[in-house]
Amino acid sequence: MLLGTQYYRAPFPARRHWREDLARMRDAGLDTVQFWVLWAWVEPEPGRFVFDDYDELIELAGAVGLQVVLSTIAEIQPLWIHREAPESELVTARGQRVVSTARRECHFGLTPGGCSDHPGVWERMARFLATTAGRYAGVGHLAAWDAWNELRWNVAAEDLVCYCPHTLAAFHAFLRERFGSLAALNAAWSRRYACWQDVRPGRTPGHPFTEHMAFMHFLTVRADRHAAARCELIRAHDPGRPVTLHGGDPSPLYAGNRGRLQCLDRGNDWAFAETFDGVGVSSFPRWFDMDDATFAARLQYAAGAVAGSERRPALWLSELQGGRSVRGFELFAPVDARSQQRWVWQGIARGAAAVLFWCWRDEVFGREAGGFGLVGDDGQAEERLAAMRATRRLLDRHRRLLAAYVPASGRIGVWFGPWSYYHVWSMDGSARTVADALAGYCRALLHAGLPYVVVEEAHLDVLAELDLVILPRASVLDTLARRRLAAFVDRGGTLLCEAECGAWTTDGILLPPAERFCAGLAGVREVGRREVVDPMIVNWRGERLALDAAQWSVPLQCERDAVSHAEHDDGSLLSEVAIGAGRLIAVGSHLGDAYLRAANPGLEQLLRLIADAAGIRPAVRAVAQAEASGDGFVDLCHGYADGRLLIFAFTPPGCTRLQLCLDADLAAGHRFVECVSGAVVAGEPDGEGGLVVSVRPPETGYLVLGELRADETDLPG
């Protein structure tokens, strides 16, 4: 595992600090340092590369025992780019060329610069990447490459982009690839185009959805392929080194916004996982006021992407908040040591192979000046460094164990459907309702103590490992997804679908009720939108629950034998239908985004009951905690390292005693070492073949239990 920090974004910090700072990093327990290699900085004139500062920094890092990650920042383009590649500016939806400028937190260079679809821009960008990779391929302490930092290509455009001739040509080529011919496109889109030049991308939300959805799909795939091209260039010059990339947020949080960003225009983490050796995410919990559940969910999104790939790339926490955030003259909360190390261990619990902080020193340029430094001036630096040293001691003590750790997979999947994002953005200019619905279910499952994995609609092999799949606001389902979900139910799986599931085609055309997904699967037909019933009263097998619902009610009528768990004058609002060996649970409203707005224990309990009916019982459960304040939930993760059980538990404030209930077949031994405190803990039989482990959480608020085998008194180093 790498534990390090971002350090150099030229020309900061100044050379006079380098030697002392790097030595201090090593003393603080860090083993890795990351440098931004900015295209604008290293190629000040076309064809003339200046790497002297990077050469010196890399040498100094090696001398003090630090590994290096190089982040190639091709999106900070040289000032000469438009002279060398004329007519390469990005073009907005209004047809205006984007005037590039220095990015607000970066001191030198142009953003967004030239469009990478322009052959002259890509030729020069590729030369920069190849030159950088070739120069440092022989560095022995180079740990990895970060090929694309936060997937930025349109920062500072301040409008929807790109509609330049080169991108439009690429869009037409993409449509030819997808449909095969103009006649096939006309048939799918219900159009009468006479030539490809007449096929135009969507520009304004609220107009016909077809070309909007197609263009956003293209932008996602375009970013996926651009990332792969960067990766291939670096690998060609340094084939033995891991190549990673990371987003500012994981894919499911890229909902876009009206007038500035299309949703998912930065690519799809699940597609990246098919190419890259590591997929990461930035996280600034204090800056964006994330609680435990919010931070855990973003980690689960990224973990779902890497777990859904046969390649199983590494999960990276590529930028984790180092110190107090700054945005102009706004004051944000400082970063305390206890919380920061909790974030680190939450990442480790979900399988992170690297944690890199942003950044070492407080920044000095622009709106972020005076913030983010791990050793910054927010009054918490010394405590943070002391806590970092303690984490380093734990990592060193249990190095082999943690290196072998693989998180256990949950048997519940939550659906992430890019096509539904494209559809809702085309209507509203934002896909926030879909993103919130997904986030709401993830939060409810976490609070209910039910492990889950996020399932992306084009990467469905993971369905073989699941017993329950939840589809929040899945307004669009393509043919492959319908077929795979039907097979999942037929072999015994349970589907929980919200209203109007699969009601639209991928070409943005509304289907009649009889042709929608639940009707075709189980004869469950929707009778139209009604005023929302809130609260929705559910009677689930003798238990009465009150649920919050959002937007509208869509009553259901069933052609087959069905059980109605929530009545409505025009049908049912929650129907359960057996299909093959499995079943469909259809909800005639939207529960996920309602829960995100206001947590409702009714949804948590319903999910527990549905999971239990699907044969899902969490292998590790938090059964009691005393004197807890706040929402009181315990974030639990577990997995195995060389067959040895590891349990990670993150307790709420005020928790003085925690009981964990373990299934009988989970642990071979009945004794554990609590790795943070070093205490040996013995489990007690629960009378039903399982085990109860009672522990006092350390002051850190998190604990790591490692299973001891017979005659062992400590875990192996």
XYZ file of C-alpha atoms in Angstrom:
717
model
C 0.000 0.000 0.000
C 1.179 3.509 -0.873
C 0.726 6.278 1.697
C 1.825 9.612 0.331
C 1.097 13.166 -0.677
C 0.954 15.446 -3.674
C 3.827 17.915 -3.536
C 4.849 19.742 -6.701
C 2.585 21.679 -9.047
C 5.119 23.839 -10.827
C 6.402 26.254 -9.801
C 5.203 25.554 -6.232
C 6.723 24.824 -3.736
C 9.907 26.811 -4.276
C 13.165 24.901 -4.687
C 14.517 26.098 -1.322
C 11.938 23.905 0.485
C 12.381 20.668 -1.437
C 15.087 18.829 0.499
C 13.656 19.597 3.938
C 10.055 18.884 2.909
C 10.824 15.510 1.378
C 12.815 14.429 4.435
C 9.988 15.559 6.687
C 7.473 13.523 4.656
C 9.519 10.400 5.249
C 9.793 11.189 8.945
C 5.990 11.581 9.079
C 5.496 8.006 7.896
C 4.767 8.690 4.244
C 6.420 6.503 1.646
C 5.294 8.158 -1.607
C 5.280 11.616 -3.152
C 3.365 12.713 -6.244
C 4.460 15.391 -8.712
C 2.259 17.070 -11.313
C 4.062 17.106 -14.654
C 2.380 20.028 -16.386
C 2.499 20.114 -20.166
C 2.566 23.919 -20.294
C 5.485 24.039 -17.875
C 7.739 21.367 -19.371
C 7.232 22.391 -23.018
C 7.433 26.214 -22.963
C 8.258 26.235 -26.677
C 7.112 23.686 -29.277
C 9.460 20.719 -29.180
C 11.658 22.055 -26.339
C 11.156 20.104 -23.118
C 12.549 21.296 -19.796
C 12.500 18.658 -17.040
C 15.305 19.949 -14.803
C 13.082 20.577 -11.749
C 11.405 17.155 -12.022
C 14.784 15.447 -12.464
C 16.007 17.046 -9.258
C 12.846 16.307 -7.283
C 12.778 12.657 -8.341
C 16.425 12.264 -7.340
C 15.846 13.932 -3.966
C 12.811 11.733 -3.311
C 14.815 8.586 -3.990
C 17.599 9.764 -1.707
C 15.262 9.952 1.312
C 13.466 6.697 0.490
C 10.259 8.018 -1.096
C 8.594 6.382 -4.060
C 7.240 8.676 -6.776
C 3.924 8.927 -8.628
C 3.971 11.138 -11.733
C 0.687 12.733 -12.745
C 0.736 13.816 -16.393
C -1.317 17.011 -16.632
C -1.954 17.272 -20.354
C -5.043 19.403 -19.769
C -2.890 22.379 -18.673
C -1.905 23.212 -22.228
C 0.961 25.397 -23.514
C 0.341 29.039 -24.311
C 1.378 28.364 -27.908
C -1.201 25.631 -28.599
C -3.536 27.746 -30.740
C -0.626 29.167 -32.773
C 0.652 25.682 -33.545
C -2.817 24.141 -33.999
C -5.007 26.866 -35.508
C -8.784 26.567 -35.266
C -8.471 24.144 -32.364
C -10.575 25.995 -29.776
C -13.468 24.210 -28.124
C -16.841 25.397 -29.403
C -19.875 25.898 -27.165
C -23.466 24.821 -27.751
C -24.094 28.418 -28.823
C -21.449 28.141 -31.526
C -18.906 30.363 -29.769
C -15.216 29.575 -29.528
C -13.967 29.165 -25.962
C -11.267 31.612 -24.920
C -8.807 29.721 -22.727
C -7.195 31.112 -19.609
C -5.054 30.050 -16.668
C -6.975 27.722 -14.370
C -7.892 29.300 -11.069
C -5.647 27.057 -8.953
C -2.847 26.539 -11.485
C -0.329 29.338 -12.056
C 0.746 28.797 -15.664
C -0.826 27.371 -18.802
C -4.138 27.336 -20.653
C -7.430 25.680 -19.783
C -9.334 24.181 -21.533
C -6.957 24.793 -24.420
C -7.388 22.985 -27.718
C -9.841 20.170 -28.402
C -8.211 16.744 -28.306
C -10.296 15.747 -31.342
C -8.232 18.256 -33.357
C -5.409 16.156 -34.868
C -2.834 18.872 -34.266
C -3.694 19.085 -30.566
C -3.685 15.337 -30.035
C -0.389 14.954 -31.929
C 1.306 17.440 -29.609
C -0.399 16.136 -26.473
C 0.683 12.597 -27.333
C 4.259 13.822 -27.866
C 4.263 15.332 -24.372
C 2.958 12.099 -22.815
C 5.399 9.919 -24.724
C 8.366 12.174 -23.957
C 7.565 12.244 -20.248
C 7.009 8.494 -20.003
C 10.166 7.739 -21.949
C 12.278 10.043 -19.794
C 11.299 8.465 -16.473
C 10.670 4.843 -17.451
C 14.030 3.824 -15.982
C 13.506 5.391 -12.556
C 13.591 2.514 -10.084
C 11.544 4.230 -7.377
C 8.767 5.354 -9.728
C 5.720 3.621 -8.236
C 3.042 4.460 -10.808
C 1.675 6.900 -13.365
C -1.483 8.964 -12.932
C -2.403 9.384 -16.596
C -5.369 11.746 -16.271
C -5.951 13.901 -13.210
C -9.647 14.287 -12.317
C -10.545 13.607 -15.968
C -10.678 17.301 -16.767
C -11.066 18.476 -20.348
C -13.637 21.279 -20.212
C -12.754 23.227 -17.057
C -13.281 26.980 -17.556
C -15.345 26.451 -20.715
C -18.344 27.873 -18.786
C -20.746 26.347 -21.304
C -21.660 23.027 -22.866
C -18.848 21.784 -25.129
C -17.555 20.560 -27.510
C -19.320 21.322 -30.784
C -16.250 22.021 -32.912
C -16.046 20.484 -36.418
C -13.566 17.826 -35.272
C -15.781 16.618 -32.418
C -18.866 16.645 -34.656
C -16.980 14.497 -37.171
C -16.058 12.116 -34.364
C -19.715 12.068 -33.265
C -20.859 11.081 -36.750
C -18.211 8.340 -36.899
C -19.438 7.068 -33.535
C -23.028 6.930 -34.793
C -21.928 5.021 -37.918
C -20.143 2.561 -35.635
C -23.203 2.193 -33.404
C -25.965 1.981 -36.052
C -24.095 0.815 -39.144
C -25.952 3.030 -41.589
C -28.001 6.190 -41.824
C -31.071 4.097 -42.658
C -30.664 2.141 -39.402
C -30.273 5.369 -37.442
C -33.428 6.782 -39.063
C -35.335 3.647 -38.124
C -34.156 3.783 -34.496
C -34.674 7.526 -34.078
C -37.896 7.836 -36.121
C -36.221 10.398 -38.378
C -35.731 11.077 -42.100
C -32.166 12.324 -42.335
C -30.828 12.595 -45.886
C -27.102 12.782 -44.982
C -24.889 12.467 -41.940
C -24.151 16.202 -41.835
C -27.803 16.786 -40.927
C -27.471 14.670 -37.769
C -26.779 17.236 -35.081
C -26.071 16.774 -31.382
C -28.477 18.032 -28.757
C -27.731 21.498 -27.449
C -30.547 22.612 -25.122
C -32.184 20.424 -22.432
C -35.924 19.967 -22.813
C -35.878 19.532 -26.583
C -36.351 16.042 -28.087
C -34.224 13.664 -26.044
C -32.899 11.483 -28.864
C -29.885 13.500 -30.001
C -29.102 14.654 -26.446
C -28.881 11.080 -25.200
C -26.827 9.980 -28.194
C -24.407 12.895 -27.818
C -23.895 12.345 -24.085
C -23.338 8.649 -24.683
C -20.757 9.663 -27.283
C -19.053 12.070 -24.853
C -18.751 9.304 -22.258
C -17.283 6.823 -24.733
C -15.058 9.561 -26.168
C -13.573 10.150 -22.695
C -13.190 6.391 -22.136
C -11.241 6.067 -25.383
C -9.168 9.187 -24.790
C -8.161 7.806 -21.393
C -7.255 4.459 -22.979
C -5.113 6.251 -25.578
C -3.205 8.047 -22.812
C -2.721 4.755 -21.002
C -1.437 2.987 -24.114
C 1.052 5.778 -24.826
C 2.536 5.580 -21.342
C 2.593 1.782 -21.341
C 4.368 1.751 -24.703
C 7.295 3.590 -23.110
C 7.090 2.108 -19.606
C 5.376 -1.287 -19.941
C 6.169 -2.606 -16.480
C 4.693 0.219 -14.424
C 1.113 0.591 -13.153
C -0.915 3.246 -14.967
C -3.806 4.804 -13.051
C -6.262 7.687 -13.381
C -8.858 9.284 -11.137
C -11.962 11.442 -11.133
C -12.822 14.350 -8.899
C -15.929 12.316 -8.014
C -16.799 8.720 -8.914
C -18.923 8.324 -12.056
C -22.354 8.046 -10.365
C -21.926 11.531 -8.892
C -21.346 13.199 -12.300
C -24.930 14.293 -12.850
C -24.067 17.416 -14.870
C -25.812 20.750 -14.625
C -27.811 22.979 -16.910
C -25.731 25.159 -19.192
C -22.247 23.985 -18.105
C -21.752 20.226 -17.959
C -23.316 17.216 -19.620
C -23.595 14.247 -17.282
C -20.828 11.615 -17.393
C -18.838 13.643 -19.940
C -15.645 12.640 -18.066
C -16.028 8.933 -18.857
C -17.109 5.853 -16.944
C -15.069 4.302 -14.123
C -16.294 0.825 -15.098
C -14.837 1.303 -18.600
C -11.589 2.666 -17.124
C -11.301 -0.454 -14.968
C -11.086 -2.544 -18.146
C -7.912 -0.712 -19.188
C -6.114 0.789 -16.209
C -4.148 -0.744 -13.345
C -5.743 1.599 -10.851
C -8.919 3.696 -10.706
C -9.146 6.424 -8.121
C -11.227 9.226 -6.716
C -10.573 12.558 -5.031
C -12.266 13.216 -1.686
C -12.384 16.391 0.378
C -14.733 15.459 3.235
C -14.370 18.656 5.276
C -14.606 20.937 2.239
C -17.869 19.390 1.080
C -19.244 18.553 4.527
C -19.391 14.774 4.048
C -20.555 12.616 6.905
C -19.437 8.999 7.342
C -22.186 7.589 5.161
C -21.560 10.038 2.310
C -17.823 9.369 2.322
C -18.367 5.609 2.528
C -20.765 5.719 -0.436
C -18.267 7.470 -2.722
C -15.702 4.811 -1.814
C -18.261 2.100 -2.600
C -18.917 3.640 -6.025
C -15.236 3.473 -6.924
C -14.826 0.041 -5.322
C -17.773 -1.227 -7.388
C -16.031 -0.175 -10.588
C -12.819 -2.048 -9.822
C -14.679 -5.087 -8.445
C -16.799 -5.271 -11.595
C -13.757 -5.805 -13.823
C -12.103 -9.137 -14.534
C -8.771 -7.287 -14.378
C -9.457 -6.202 -10.769
C -7.404 -2.992 -10.891
C -6.396 -1.282 -7.675
C -8.600 1.215 -5.850
C -6.853 4.536 -5.210
C -7.762 7.392 -2.887
C -5.928 9.657 -5.277
C -6.500 13.008 -3.558
C -7.582 12.903 0.091
C -7.940 16.176 1.954
C -4.712 17.128 3.715
C -5.634 20.318 5.575
C -8.250 23.040 5.826
C -9.837 23.835 2.465
C -9.894 27.354 1.078
C -12.021 28.987 -1.594
C -11.278 32.675 -1.749
C -12.153 34.218 1.601
C -14.517 31.440 2.719
C -13.565 29.683 5.947
C -13.999 25.934 6.179
C -13.512 23.531 9.075
C -9.967 22.403 9.889
C -8.975 18.785 9.314
C -8.463 17.003 12.624
C -6.118 14.038 12.869
C -8.733 11.601 14.160
C -11.073 12.170 11.221
C -8.277 12.091 8.662
C -6.959 8.723 9.778
C -10.515 7.418 9.910
C -10.800 8.309 6.186
C -7.552 6.459 5.510
C -8.773 3.303 7.225
C -12.200 3.512 5.592
C -10.319 3.375 2.309
C -8.180 0.425 3.438
C -11.316 -1.405 4.599
C -12.675 -1.165 1.038
C -9.445 -2.406 -0.504
C -7.562 0.809 -1.305
C -4.016 0.170 -2.487
C -2.962 3.826 -2.308
C -3.836 6.926 -0.300
C -2.360 10.213 -1.528
C -3.120 13.458 0.282
C -3.743 16.805 -1.343
C -1.330 18.293 -0.484
C 1.808 18.727 1.636
C 2.099 22.521 1.988
C -0.635 25.141 1.943
C -1.083 26.356 -1.609
C 0.027 29.848 -2.664
C -1.779 30.601 -5.941
C -5.293 31.787 -6.673
C -8.522 31.006 -4.821
C -7.068 27.921 -3.097
C -4.098 29.826 -1.651
C -3.612 29.264 2.058
C -5.259 25.863 2.238
C -5.122 22.077 1.884
C -1.654 21.546 3.368
C -1.064 18.445 5.458
C 1.438 20.647 7.312
C -0.685 23.747 6.713
C -1.592 26.534 9.092
C -4.978 25.377 10.360
C -3.668 24.540 13.821
C -3.868 20.773 13.370
C -0.649 19.926 11.521
C 1.397 18.412 14.366
C -1.503 16.227 15.508
C -2.019 15.064 11.915
C 1.637 14.116 11.531
C 1.660 12.257 14.847
C -1.430 10.284 13.795
C 0.180 9.573 10.422
C 3.198 8.068 12.166
C 0.878 5.837 14.203
C -0.827 4.639 11.022
C 2.588 3.983 9.462
C 3.529 1.790 12.423
C 0.321 -0.208 11.985
C 0.857 -0.551 8.243
C 4.424 -1.738 8.785
C 3.440 -4.131 11.551
C 0.687 -5.760 9.468
C 2.137 -5.159 6.009
C 1.748 -8.696 4.637
C -1.710 -9.148 6.127
C -3.070 -5.908 4.685
C -1.409 -6.525 1.327
C -3.276 -9.833 1.064
C -6.622 -8.406 2.215
C -9.559 -8.713 -0.196
C -12.912 -7.189 0.868
C -15.865 -9.567 0.864
C -18.519 -8.901 -1.760
C -22.053 -8.028 -0.749
C -24.958 -10.006 -2.230
C -27.013 -6.878 -2.867
C -26.505 -4.779 -5.985
C -27.614 -1.173 -6.564
C -28.037 -0.228 -10.217
C -26.045 2.577 -11.847
C -27.535 3.244 -15.280
C -25.792 5.850 -17.477
C -28.664 5.689 -19.993
C -31.079 6.874 -17.304
C -28.671 9.717 -16.485
C -28.619 10.762 -20.152
C -32.423 10.616 -20.309
C -33.074 12.737 -17.224
C -30.357 15.264 -18.122
C -31.984 15.658 -21.556
C -35.218 16.564 -19.810
C -34.021 18.672 -16.864
C -30.452 19.743 -17.641
C -29.264 17.643 -14.691
C -29.434 13.977 -13.767
C -29.407 14.818 -10.069
C -32.668 12.987 -9.295
C -31.182 9.717 -10.601
C -27.911 10.257 -8.759
C -29.823 11.087 -5.564
C -32.003 7.989 -5.901
C -28.912 5.803 -6.166
C -27.247 7.613 -3.254
C -30.377 7.286 -1.140
C -30.520 3.509 -1.445
C -26.784 3.215 -0.805
C -27.156 5.295 2.336
C -30.179 3.318 3.528
C -28.368 0.005 2.977
C -25.333 1.245 4.888
C -27.501 2.375 7.811
C -29.385 -0.925 7.688
C -26.108 -2.853 7.969
C -26.537 -4.487 4.549
C -23.344 -4.764 2.434
C -23.841 -3.907 -1.234
C -22.026 -3.404 -4.519
C -22.837 -0.864 -7.238
C -23.712 -2.545 -10.544
C -23.138 -0.671 -13.824
C -25.582 -1.478 -16.619
C -22.987 -2.562 -19.195
C -20.899 -4.670 -16.781
C -23.271 -7.347 -15.569
C -21.150 -10.436 -14.907
C -21.346 -9.459 -11.230
C -25.037 -10.470 -11.273
C -23.914 -14.087 -10.862
C -22.730 -13.218 -7.336
C -25.881 -11.355 -6.247
C -29.272 -12.310 -4.822
C -30.982 -8.897 -4.748
C -30.657 -6.013 -7.217
C -32.242 -2.590 -6.648
C -33.026 -0.382 -9.657
C -33.555 3.235 -8.482
C -35.099 5.497 -11.155
C -33.948 3.206 -13.978
C -36.073 4.982 -16.586
C -34.029 3.469 -19.431
C -32.972 -0.161 -19.808
C -31.368 -1.351 -23.021
C -32.058 -4.745 -24.569
C -29.007 -6.427 -23.054
C -29.809 -5.182 -19.560
C -33.402 -6.392 -19.837
C -32.261 -9.819 -20.933
C -29.610 -10.167 -18.227
C -31.958 -8.982 -15.473
C -34.659 -11.406 -16.625
C -32.127 -14.255 -16.477
C -31.064 -13.091 -13.006
C -34.659 -13.372 -11.750
C -35.296 -16.663 -13.497
C -32.384 -18.333 -11.723
C -33.638 -17.122 -8.300
C -32.716 -13.466 -7.906
C -34.924 -10.713 -6.500
C -35.400 -7.402 -8.318
C -36.640 -4.245 -6.609
C -37.753 -1.771 -9.302
C -39.031 1.769 -8.858
C -41.760 3.444 -10.924
C -41.449 3.636 -14.723
C -38.546 1.212 -14.809
C -37.458 0.782 -18.422
C -40.227 3.092 -19.646
C -37.975 4.794 -22.210
C -35.737 3.485 -24.984
C -32.072 4.379 -25.310
C -33.164 6.608 -28.186
C -35.335 8.717 -25.870
C -38.763 7.458 -26.917
C -41.462 6.622 -24.350
C -42.808 3.075 -24.439
C -46.477 2.243 -23.798
C -47.102 0.554 -20.421
C -47.458 -2.921 -21.956
C -43.912 -2.731 -23.401
C -42.112 -1.546 -20.286
C -39.724 -3.746 -18.366
C -41.913 -4.889 -15.456
C -44.847 -5.591 -17.782
C -42.745 -7.799 -20.002
C -41.062 -9.515 -17.093
C -44.011 -10.158 -14.785
C -47.187 -8.657 -16.225
C -46.989 -5.658 -13.869
C -48.500 -2.708 -15.723
C -48.483 0.927 -14.709
C -51.754 2.856 -14.992
C -50.328 6.373 -15.098
C -48.983 9.052 -12.797
C -51.020 10.218 -9.810
C -50.427 12.621 -6.946
C -47.769 11.256 -4.622
C -48.992 9.197 -1.669
C -46.803 10.291 1.209
C -46.327 8.556 3.500
C -46.756 5.301 1.628
C -48.068 2.691 4.059
C -46.550 -0.738 3.446
C -47.718 -3.936 5.138
C -44.902 -6.389 4.576
C -45.832 -9.828 5.869
C -47.342 -8.525 9.071
C -45.045 -5.534 9.623
C -46.439 -2.058 9.019
C -44.031 0.557 7.642
C -44.443 4.215 6.698
C -42.246 5.239 3.755
C -41.530 8.640 2.240
C -42.085 8.819 -1.519
C -41.038 11.350 -4.143
C -42.393 12.999 -7.288
C -45.465 10.917 -8.065
C -47.317 7.680 -7.457
C -47.723 5.236 -10.333
C -50.288 2.579 -9.365
C -49.657 -0.963 -10.552
C -52.031 -3.603 -11.876
C -50.886 -7.199 -12.185
C -51.908 -9.762 -14.797
C -50.418 -12.619 -12.752
C -50.904 -13.676 -9.156
C -49.294 -10.986 -7.066
C -49.143 -9.863 -3.453
C -49.934 -6.203 -2.869
C -48.096 -4.704 0.101
C -49.331 -1.106 -0.353
C -52.847 -0.336 -1.534
C -53.994 2.497 -3.805
C -57.437 3.302 -5.190
C -56.195 2.503 -8.700
C -54.112 -0.557 -7.890
C -51.064 -1.288 -5.772
C -48.026 0.808 -4.882
C -45.867 -2.173 -3.934
C -46.433 -5.519 -5.636
C -44.543 -8.784 -5.280
C -44.670 -11.325 -8.109
C -42.990 -14.735 -8.335
C -41.131 -15.352 -11.620
C -39.334 -18.608 -12.225
C -37.199 -19.246 -9.177
C -37.059 -15.550 -8.316
C -39.374 -12.592 -7.922
C -40.041 -8.994 -8.779
C -40.863 -6.338 -6.197
C -42.306 -3.347 -8.044
C -42.643 0.011 -6.279
C -45.096 2.530 -7.712
C -43.095 5.578 -6.642
C -39.548 6.727 -5.843
C -38.127 5.945 -2.409
C -34.356 6.441 -2.795
C -34.150 10.192 -3.346
C -36.878 10.728 -0.744
C -34.686 8.901 1.779
C -31.651 10.976 0.827
C -33.581 14.161 1.618
C -34.799 12.837 4.969
C -33.626 9.500 6.364
C -36.564 7.222 7.093
C -36.119 4.092 9.231
C -39.089 2.585 7.376
C -37.026 2.151 4.196
C -34.110 0.695 6.169
C -36.442 -1.872 7.722
C -38.101 -2.693 4.392
C -34.699 -3.370 2.862
C -33.813 -5.652 5.782
C -37.065 -7.577 5.320
C -36.623 -7.901 1.545
C -33.022 -9.011 2.012
C -34.088 -11.585 4.579
C -36.758 -12.927 2.215
C -34.052 -13.211 -0.465
C -31.936 -15.331 1.896
C -29.460 -12.533 2.600
C -28.124 -12.261 6.117
C -25.059 -10.068 6.683
C -22.158 -12.215 7.811
C -21.046 -9.528 10.292
C -23.615 -7.463 12.158
C -23.330 -4.704 14.718
C -25.877 -5.745 17.301
C -25.321 -3.153 20.016
C -23.443 -0.027 20.864
C -23.746 2.092 23.983
C -23.859 5.842 24.490
C -23.755 6.613 20.768
C -24.670 10.073 19.596
C -25.644 11.275 16.139
C -27.255 8.747 13.831
C -25.504 5.923 15.672
C -24.797 3.588 12.767
C -21.646 1.466 12.556
C -19.845 1.272 9.226
C -18.739 -2.364 8.887
C -16.473 -4.016 6.332
C -14.902 -7.434 6.355
C -12.834 -9.673 4.125
C -10.026 -12.186 4.117
C -6.244 -12.147 3.973
C -4.831 -15.559 3.084
C -7.952 -17.155 4.556
C -7.808 -15.121 7.752
C -10.859 -12.998 8.634
C -10.381 -9.227 8.996
C -13.161 -6.962 10.289
C -13.124 -3.162 10.105
C -15.631 -1.232 12.223
C -16.067 2.548 12.314
C -18.072 3.553 15.345
C -20.147 6.692 15.977
C -19.157 9.360 18.502
C -19.720 8.305 22.093
C -19.632 4.560 21.434
C -18.059 2.862 24.448
C -18.925 -0.770 23.713
C -19.592 -2.568 20.452
C -20.940 -6.061 19.929
C -20.368 -7.853 16.655
C -22.332 -10.956 15.701
C -20.547 -13.313 13.297
C -22.045 -16.184 11.321
C -20.873 -19.651 12.276
C -18.873 -20.307 9.106
C -17.176 -16.911 9.009
C -14.249 -17.457 11.352
C -12.404 -20.672 12.063
C -11.023 -19.308 15.340
C -12.755 -17.620 18.232
C -9.992 -15.149 19.117
C -9.016 -11.864 17.490
C -6.365 -9.178 17.809
C -7.619 -5.613 17.752
C -4.848 -4.176 15.606
C -5.084 -0.553 16.752
C -4.838 -1.259 20.488
C -3.118 -4.659 20.304
C -5.690 -6.234 22.658
C -6.655 -9.892 22.252
C -10.433 -10.367 22.165
C -12.217 -13.678 22.643
C -15.577 -14.352 21.050
C -18.435 -16.123 22.787
C -20.906 -18.581 21.199
C -24.298 -16.981 20.618
C -26.254 -20.203 21.186
C -27.197 -20.471 17.494
C -23.852 -21.583 16.124
C -22.532 -18.069 15.644
C -20.119 -15.921 17.577
C -20.496 -12.676 19.534
C -17.430 -10.466 19.877
C -17.641 -7.620 22.372
C -15.022 -4.883 22.141
C -14.321 -1.439 23.476
C -13.534 0.803 20.478
C -10.213 2.654 20.668
C -10.232 6.441 20.986
C -9.609 6.614 17.244
C -13.234 5.579 16.595
C -12.250 2.684 14.366
C -11.009 -0.814 14.990
C -9.482 -3.621 12.964
C -10.019 -7.176 14.177
C -7.723 -9.868 12.815
C -8.544 -13.525 13.384
C -6.055 -15.547 15.421
C -5.526 -19.168 14.559
C -4.821 -21.986 17.000
C -1.852 -21.334 19.311
C -1.243 -17.845 17.852
C -0.810 -14.959 20.276
C -0.436 -12.268 17.636
C -1.032 -11.713 13.953
C 1.833 -12.418 11.553
C 3.849 -9.378 10.477
